[in-house]
JSON list of C-alpha atoms in Angstrom, two decimals:
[
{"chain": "A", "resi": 11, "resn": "UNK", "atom": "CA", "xyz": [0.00, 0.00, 0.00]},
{"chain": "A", "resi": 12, "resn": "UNK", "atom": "CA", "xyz": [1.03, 3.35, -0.86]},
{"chain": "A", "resi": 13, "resn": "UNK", "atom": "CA", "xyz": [1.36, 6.62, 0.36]},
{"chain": "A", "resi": 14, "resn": "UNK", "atom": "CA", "xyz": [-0.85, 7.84, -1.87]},
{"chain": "A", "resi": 15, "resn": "UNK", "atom": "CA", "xyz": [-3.39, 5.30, -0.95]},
{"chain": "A", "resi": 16, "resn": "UNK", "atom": "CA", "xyz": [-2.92, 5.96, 3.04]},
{"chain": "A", "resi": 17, "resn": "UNK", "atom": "CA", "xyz": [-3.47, 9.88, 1.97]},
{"chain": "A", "resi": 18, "resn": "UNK", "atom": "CA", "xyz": [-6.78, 9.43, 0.68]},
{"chain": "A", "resi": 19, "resn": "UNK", "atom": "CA", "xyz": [-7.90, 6.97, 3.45]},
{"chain": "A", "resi": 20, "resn": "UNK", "atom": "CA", "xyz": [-6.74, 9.42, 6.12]},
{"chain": "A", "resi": 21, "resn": "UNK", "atom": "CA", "xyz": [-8.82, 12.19, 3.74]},
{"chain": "A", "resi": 22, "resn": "UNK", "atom": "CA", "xyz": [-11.93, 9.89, 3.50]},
{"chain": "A", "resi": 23, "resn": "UNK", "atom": "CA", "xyz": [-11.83, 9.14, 7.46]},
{"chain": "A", "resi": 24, "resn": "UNK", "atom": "CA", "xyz": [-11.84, 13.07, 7.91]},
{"chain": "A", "resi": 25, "resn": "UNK", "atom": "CA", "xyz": [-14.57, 13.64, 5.66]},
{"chain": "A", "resi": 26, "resn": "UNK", "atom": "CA", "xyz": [-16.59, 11.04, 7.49]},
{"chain": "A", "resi": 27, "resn": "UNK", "atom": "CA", "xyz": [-15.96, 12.27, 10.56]},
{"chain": "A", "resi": 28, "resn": "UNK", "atom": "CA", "xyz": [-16.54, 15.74, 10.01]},
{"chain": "A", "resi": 29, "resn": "UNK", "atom": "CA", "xyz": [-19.80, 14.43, 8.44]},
{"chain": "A", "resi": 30, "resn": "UNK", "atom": "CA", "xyz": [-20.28, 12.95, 12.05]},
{"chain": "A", "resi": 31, "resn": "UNK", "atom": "CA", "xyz": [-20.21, 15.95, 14.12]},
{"chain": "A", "resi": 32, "resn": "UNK", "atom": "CA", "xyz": [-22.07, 18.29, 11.59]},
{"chain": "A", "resi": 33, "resn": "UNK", "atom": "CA", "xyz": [-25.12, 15.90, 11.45]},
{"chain": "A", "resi": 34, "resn": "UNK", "atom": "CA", "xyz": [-24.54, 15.35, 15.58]},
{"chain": "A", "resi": 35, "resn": "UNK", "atom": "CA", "xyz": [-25.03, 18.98, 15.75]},
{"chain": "A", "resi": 36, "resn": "UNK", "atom": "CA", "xyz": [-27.82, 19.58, 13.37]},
{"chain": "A", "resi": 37, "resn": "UNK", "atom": "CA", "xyz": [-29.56, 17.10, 15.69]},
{"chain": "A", "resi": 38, "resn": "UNK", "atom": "CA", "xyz": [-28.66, 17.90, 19.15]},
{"chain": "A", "resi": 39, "resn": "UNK", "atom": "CA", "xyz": [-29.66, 21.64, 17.25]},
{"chain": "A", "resi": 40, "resn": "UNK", "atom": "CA", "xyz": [-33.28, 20.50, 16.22]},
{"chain": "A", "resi": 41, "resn": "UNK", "atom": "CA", "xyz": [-33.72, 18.88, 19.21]},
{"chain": "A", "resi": 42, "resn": "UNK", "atom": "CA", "xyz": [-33.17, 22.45, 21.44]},
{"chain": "A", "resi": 43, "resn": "UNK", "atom": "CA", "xyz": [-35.61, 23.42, 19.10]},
{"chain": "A", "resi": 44, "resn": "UNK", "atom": "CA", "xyz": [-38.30, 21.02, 19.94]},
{"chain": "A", "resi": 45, "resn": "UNK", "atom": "CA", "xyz": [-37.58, 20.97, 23.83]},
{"chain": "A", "resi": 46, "resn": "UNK", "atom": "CA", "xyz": [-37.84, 24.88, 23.25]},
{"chain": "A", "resi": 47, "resn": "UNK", "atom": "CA", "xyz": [-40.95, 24.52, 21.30]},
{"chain": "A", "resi": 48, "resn": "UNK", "atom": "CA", "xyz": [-42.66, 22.22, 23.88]},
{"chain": "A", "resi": 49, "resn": "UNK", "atom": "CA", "xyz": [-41.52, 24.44, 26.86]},
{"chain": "A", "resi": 50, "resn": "UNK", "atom": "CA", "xyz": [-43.47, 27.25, 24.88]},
{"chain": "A", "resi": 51, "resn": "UNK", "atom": "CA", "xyz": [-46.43, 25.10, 24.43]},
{"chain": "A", "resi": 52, "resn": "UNK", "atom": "CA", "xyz": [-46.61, 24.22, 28.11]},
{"chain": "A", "resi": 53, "resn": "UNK", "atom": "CA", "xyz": [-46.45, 28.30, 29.12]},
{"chain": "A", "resi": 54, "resn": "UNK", "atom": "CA", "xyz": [-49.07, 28.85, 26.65]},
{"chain": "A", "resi": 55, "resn": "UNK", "atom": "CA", "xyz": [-51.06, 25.92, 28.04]},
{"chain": "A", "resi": 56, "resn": "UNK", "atom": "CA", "xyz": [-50.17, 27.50, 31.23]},
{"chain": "A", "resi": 57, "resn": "UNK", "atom": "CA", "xyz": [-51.42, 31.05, 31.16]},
{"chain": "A", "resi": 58, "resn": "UNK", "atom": "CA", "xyz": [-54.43, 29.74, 28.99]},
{"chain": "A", "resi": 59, "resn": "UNK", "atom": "CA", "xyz": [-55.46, 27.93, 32.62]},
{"chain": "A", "resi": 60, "resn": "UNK", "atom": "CA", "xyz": [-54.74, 31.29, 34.57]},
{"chain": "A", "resi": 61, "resn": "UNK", "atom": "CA", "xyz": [-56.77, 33.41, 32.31]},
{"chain": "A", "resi": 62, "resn": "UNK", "atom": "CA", "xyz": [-59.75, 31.03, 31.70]},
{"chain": "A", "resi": 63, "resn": "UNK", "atom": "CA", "xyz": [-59.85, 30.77, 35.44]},
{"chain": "A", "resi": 64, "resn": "UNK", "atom": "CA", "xyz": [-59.53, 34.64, 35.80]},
{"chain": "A", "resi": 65, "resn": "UNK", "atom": "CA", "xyz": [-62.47, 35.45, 33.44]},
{"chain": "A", "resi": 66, "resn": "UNK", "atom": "CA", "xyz": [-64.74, 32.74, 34.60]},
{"chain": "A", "resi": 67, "resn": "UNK", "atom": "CA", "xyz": [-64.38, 34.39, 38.12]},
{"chain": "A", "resi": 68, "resn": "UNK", "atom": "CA", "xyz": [-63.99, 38.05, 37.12]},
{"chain": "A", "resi": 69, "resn": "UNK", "atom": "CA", "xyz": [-60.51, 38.72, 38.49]},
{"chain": "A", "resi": 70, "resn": "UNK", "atom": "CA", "xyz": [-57.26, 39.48, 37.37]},
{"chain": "A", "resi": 71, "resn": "UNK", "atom": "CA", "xyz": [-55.04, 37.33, 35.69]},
{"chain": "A", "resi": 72, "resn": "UNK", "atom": "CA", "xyz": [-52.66, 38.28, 39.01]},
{"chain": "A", "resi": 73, "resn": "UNK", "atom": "CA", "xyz": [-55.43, 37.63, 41.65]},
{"chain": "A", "resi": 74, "resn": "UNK", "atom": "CA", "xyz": [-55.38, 34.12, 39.68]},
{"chain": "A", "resi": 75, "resn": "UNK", "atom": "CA", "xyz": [-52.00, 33.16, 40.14]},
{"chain": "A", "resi": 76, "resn": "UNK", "atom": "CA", "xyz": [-52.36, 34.27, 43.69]},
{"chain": "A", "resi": 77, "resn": "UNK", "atom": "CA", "xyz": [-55.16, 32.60, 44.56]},
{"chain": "A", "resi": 78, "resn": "UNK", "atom": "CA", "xyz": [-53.39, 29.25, 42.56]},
{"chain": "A", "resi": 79, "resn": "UNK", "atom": "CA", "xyz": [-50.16, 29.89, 45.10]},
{"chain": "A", "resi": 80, "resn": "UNK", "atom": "CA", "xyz": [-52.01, 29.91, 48.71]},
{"chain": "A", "resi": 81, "resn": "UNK", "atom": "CA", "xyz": [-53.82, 26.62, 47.18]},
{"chain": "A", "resi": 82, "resn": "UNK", "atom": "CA", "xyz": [-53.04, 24.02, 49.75]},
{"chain": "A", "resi": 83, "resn": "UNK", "atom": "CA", "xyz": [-53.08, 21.28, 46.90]},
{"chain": "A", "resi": 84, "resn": "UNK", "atom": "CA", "xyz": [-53.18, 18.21, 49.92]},
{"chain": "A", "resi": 85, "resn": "UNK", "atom": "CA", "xyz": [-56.25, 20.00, 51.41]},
{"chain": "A", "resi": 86, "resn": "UNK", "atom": "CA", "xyz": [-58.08, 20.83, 48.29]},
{"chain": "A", "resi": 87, "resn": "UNK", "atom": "CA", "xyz": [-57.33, 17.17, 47.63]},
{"chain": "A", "resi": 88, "resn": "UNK", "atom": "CA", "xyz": [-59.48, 15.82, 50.87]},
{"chain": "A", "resi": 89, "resn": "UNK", "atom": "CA", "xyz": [-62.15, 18.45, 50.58]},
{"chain": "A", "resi": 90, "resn": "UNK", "atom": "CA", "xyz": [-62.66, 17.18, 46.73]},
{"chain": "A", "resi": 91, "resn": "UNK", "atom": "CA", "xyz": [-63.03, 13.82, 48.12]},
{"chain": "A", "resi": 92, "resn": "UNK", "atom": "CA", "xyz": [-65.47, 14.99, 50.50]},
{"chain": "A", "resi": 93, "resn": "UNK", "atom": "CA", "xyz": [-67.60, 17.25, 48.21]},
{"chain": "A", "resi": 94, "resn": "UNK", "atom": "CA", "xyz": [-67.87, 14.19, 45.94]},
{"chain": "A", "resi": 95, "resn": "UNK", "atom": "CA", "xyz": [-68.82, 11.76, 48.67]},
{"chain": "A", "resi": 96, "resn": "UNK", "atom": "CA", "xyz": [-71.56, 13.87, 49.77]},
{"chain": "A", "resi": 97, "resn": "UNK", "atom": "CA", "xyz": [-72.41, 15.06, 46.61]},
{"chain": "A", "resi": 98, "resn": "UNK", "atom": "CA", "xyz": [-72.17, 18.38, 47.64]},
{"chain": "A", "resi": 99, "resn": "UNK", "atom": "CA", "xyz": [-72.03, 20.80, 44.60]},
{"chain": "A", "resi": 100, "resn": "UNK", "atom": "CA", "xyz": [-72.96, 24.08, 46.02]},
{"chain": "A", "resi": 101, "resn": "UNK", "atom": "CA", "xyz": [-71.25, 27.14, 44.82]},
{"chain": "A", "resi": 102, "resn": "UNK", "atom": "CA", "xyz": [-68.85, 27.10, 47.24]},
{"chain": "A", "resi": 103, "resn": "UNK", "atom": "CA", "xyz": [-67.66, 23.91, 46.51]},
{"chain": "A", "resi": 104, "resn": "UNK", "atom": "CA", "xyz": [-67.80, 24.59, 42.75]},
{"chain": "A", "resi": 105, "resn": "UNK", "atom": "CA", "xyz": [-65.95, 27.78, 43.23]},
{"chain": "A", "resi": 106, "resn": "UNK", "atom": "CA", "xyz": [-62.90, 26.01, 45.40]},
{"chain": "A", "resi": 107, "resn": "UNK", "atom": "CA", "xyz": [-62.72, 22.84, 42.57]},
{"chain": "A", "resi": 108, "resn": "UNK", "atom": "CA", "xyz": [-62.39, 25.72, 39.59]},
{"chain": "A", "resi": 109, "resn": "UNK", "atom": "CA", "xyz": [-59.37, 26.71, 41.49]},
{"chain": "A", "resi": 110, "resn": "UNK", "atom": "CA", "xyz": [-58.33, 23.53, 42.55]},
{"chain": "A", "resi": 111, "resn": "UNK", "atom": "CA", "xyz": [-58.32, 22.21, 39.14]},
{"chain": "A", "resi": 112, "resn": "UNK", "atom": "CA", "xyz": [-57.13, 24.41, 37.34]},
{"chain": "A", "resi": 113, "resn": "UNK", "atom": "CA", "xyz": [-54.26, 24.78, 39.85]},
{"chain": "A", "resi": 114, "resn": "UNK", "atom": "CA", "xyz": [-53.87, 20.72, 39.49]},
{"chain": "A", "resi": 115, "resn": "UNK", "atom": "CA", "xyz": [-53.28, 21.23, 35.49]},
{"chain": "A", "resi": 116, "resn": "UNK", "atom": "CA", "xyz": [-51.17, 24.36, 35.95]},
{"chain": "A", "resi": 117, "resn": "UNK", "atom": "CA", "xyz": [-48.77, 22.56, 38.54]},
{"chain": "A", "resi": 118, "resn": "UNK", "atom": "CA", "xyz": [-48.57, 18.91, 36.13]},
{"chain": "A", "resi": 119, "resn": "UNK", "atom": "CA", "xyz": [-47.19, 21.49, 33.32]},
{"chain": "A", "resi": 120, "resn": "UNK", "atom": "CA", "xyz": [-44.63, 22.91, 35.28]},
{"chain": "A", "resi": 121, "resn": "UNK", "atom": "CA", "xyz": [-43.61, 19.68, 36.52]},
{"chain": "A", "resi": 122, "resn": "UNK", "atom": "CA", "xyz": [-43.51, 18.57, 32.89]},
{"chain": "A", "resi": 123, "resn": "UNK", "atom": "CA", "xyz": [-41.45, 21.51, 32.02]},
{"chain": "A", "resi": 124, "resn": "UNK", "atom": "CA", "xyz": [-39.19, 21.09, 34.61]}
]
C-alpha cells in the first residue's frame, strides 16, 4: 500500500468524521428546538389555565395566580373527596374545585417543564 493510498484513506476518514459531528449537531440543534418549542407550548397551556380561570371568576389574571399559590393542593385534595362523597355541589364547593383544578393542570405542566 502506498502513500498515496494511506493519503486518501486518512482524507476519506476526515470527511466522514466531520460528516459525524455536523449531522450530531444539526440534531442535538433540532432537538433544542423542539424541547424549546414544547416548553413554549406548556407556558401557553399554562397562562391559557390562569386566564380562563380569571375570566370565569372576574378577576385578574394576578389575583389568579395568587389565589393558585395559597392553594393548599393536599387539602383541596381531601375536601374534593369529601364534596364528591356527599355530593355536595354548592357554589362554594364549585368555586374552590375551579381553582383547585385548574391549579392541578397548571402545577402537572410545570412539573412537565421542569
Amino acid at each position: 500500500m502506498g502513500k498515496q493510498s494511506e493519503y486518501w484513506r486518512a482524507r476519506e476518514k476526515a470527511a466522514l468524521e466531520q460528516n459525524e459531528k455536523r449531522e450530531k449537531s444539526d440534531y442535538d440543534r433540532q432537538l433544542a428546538e423542539i424541547y424549546q418549542q414544547m416548553m413554549d407550548d406548556c407556558d401557553a397551556d399554562i397562562q391559557k389555565f390562569y386566564a380562563r380561570y380569571a375570566k370565569k371568576e372576574g378577576i385578574t389574571l394576578a389575583e389568579a395566580k395568587k389565589r393558585a399559590d395559597k392553594l393548599d393542593i393536599e387539602a383541596y385534595g381531601r375536601k374534593a373527596e369529601r364534596y364528591v362523597r356527599d355530593k355536595d355541589f354548592s357554589k362554594e364547593a364549585n368555586e374552590e374545585m375551579r381553582l383547585y383544578n385548574m391549579t392541578m393542570k397548571a402545577n402537572r405542566l410545570e412539573l412537565l417543564k421542569s
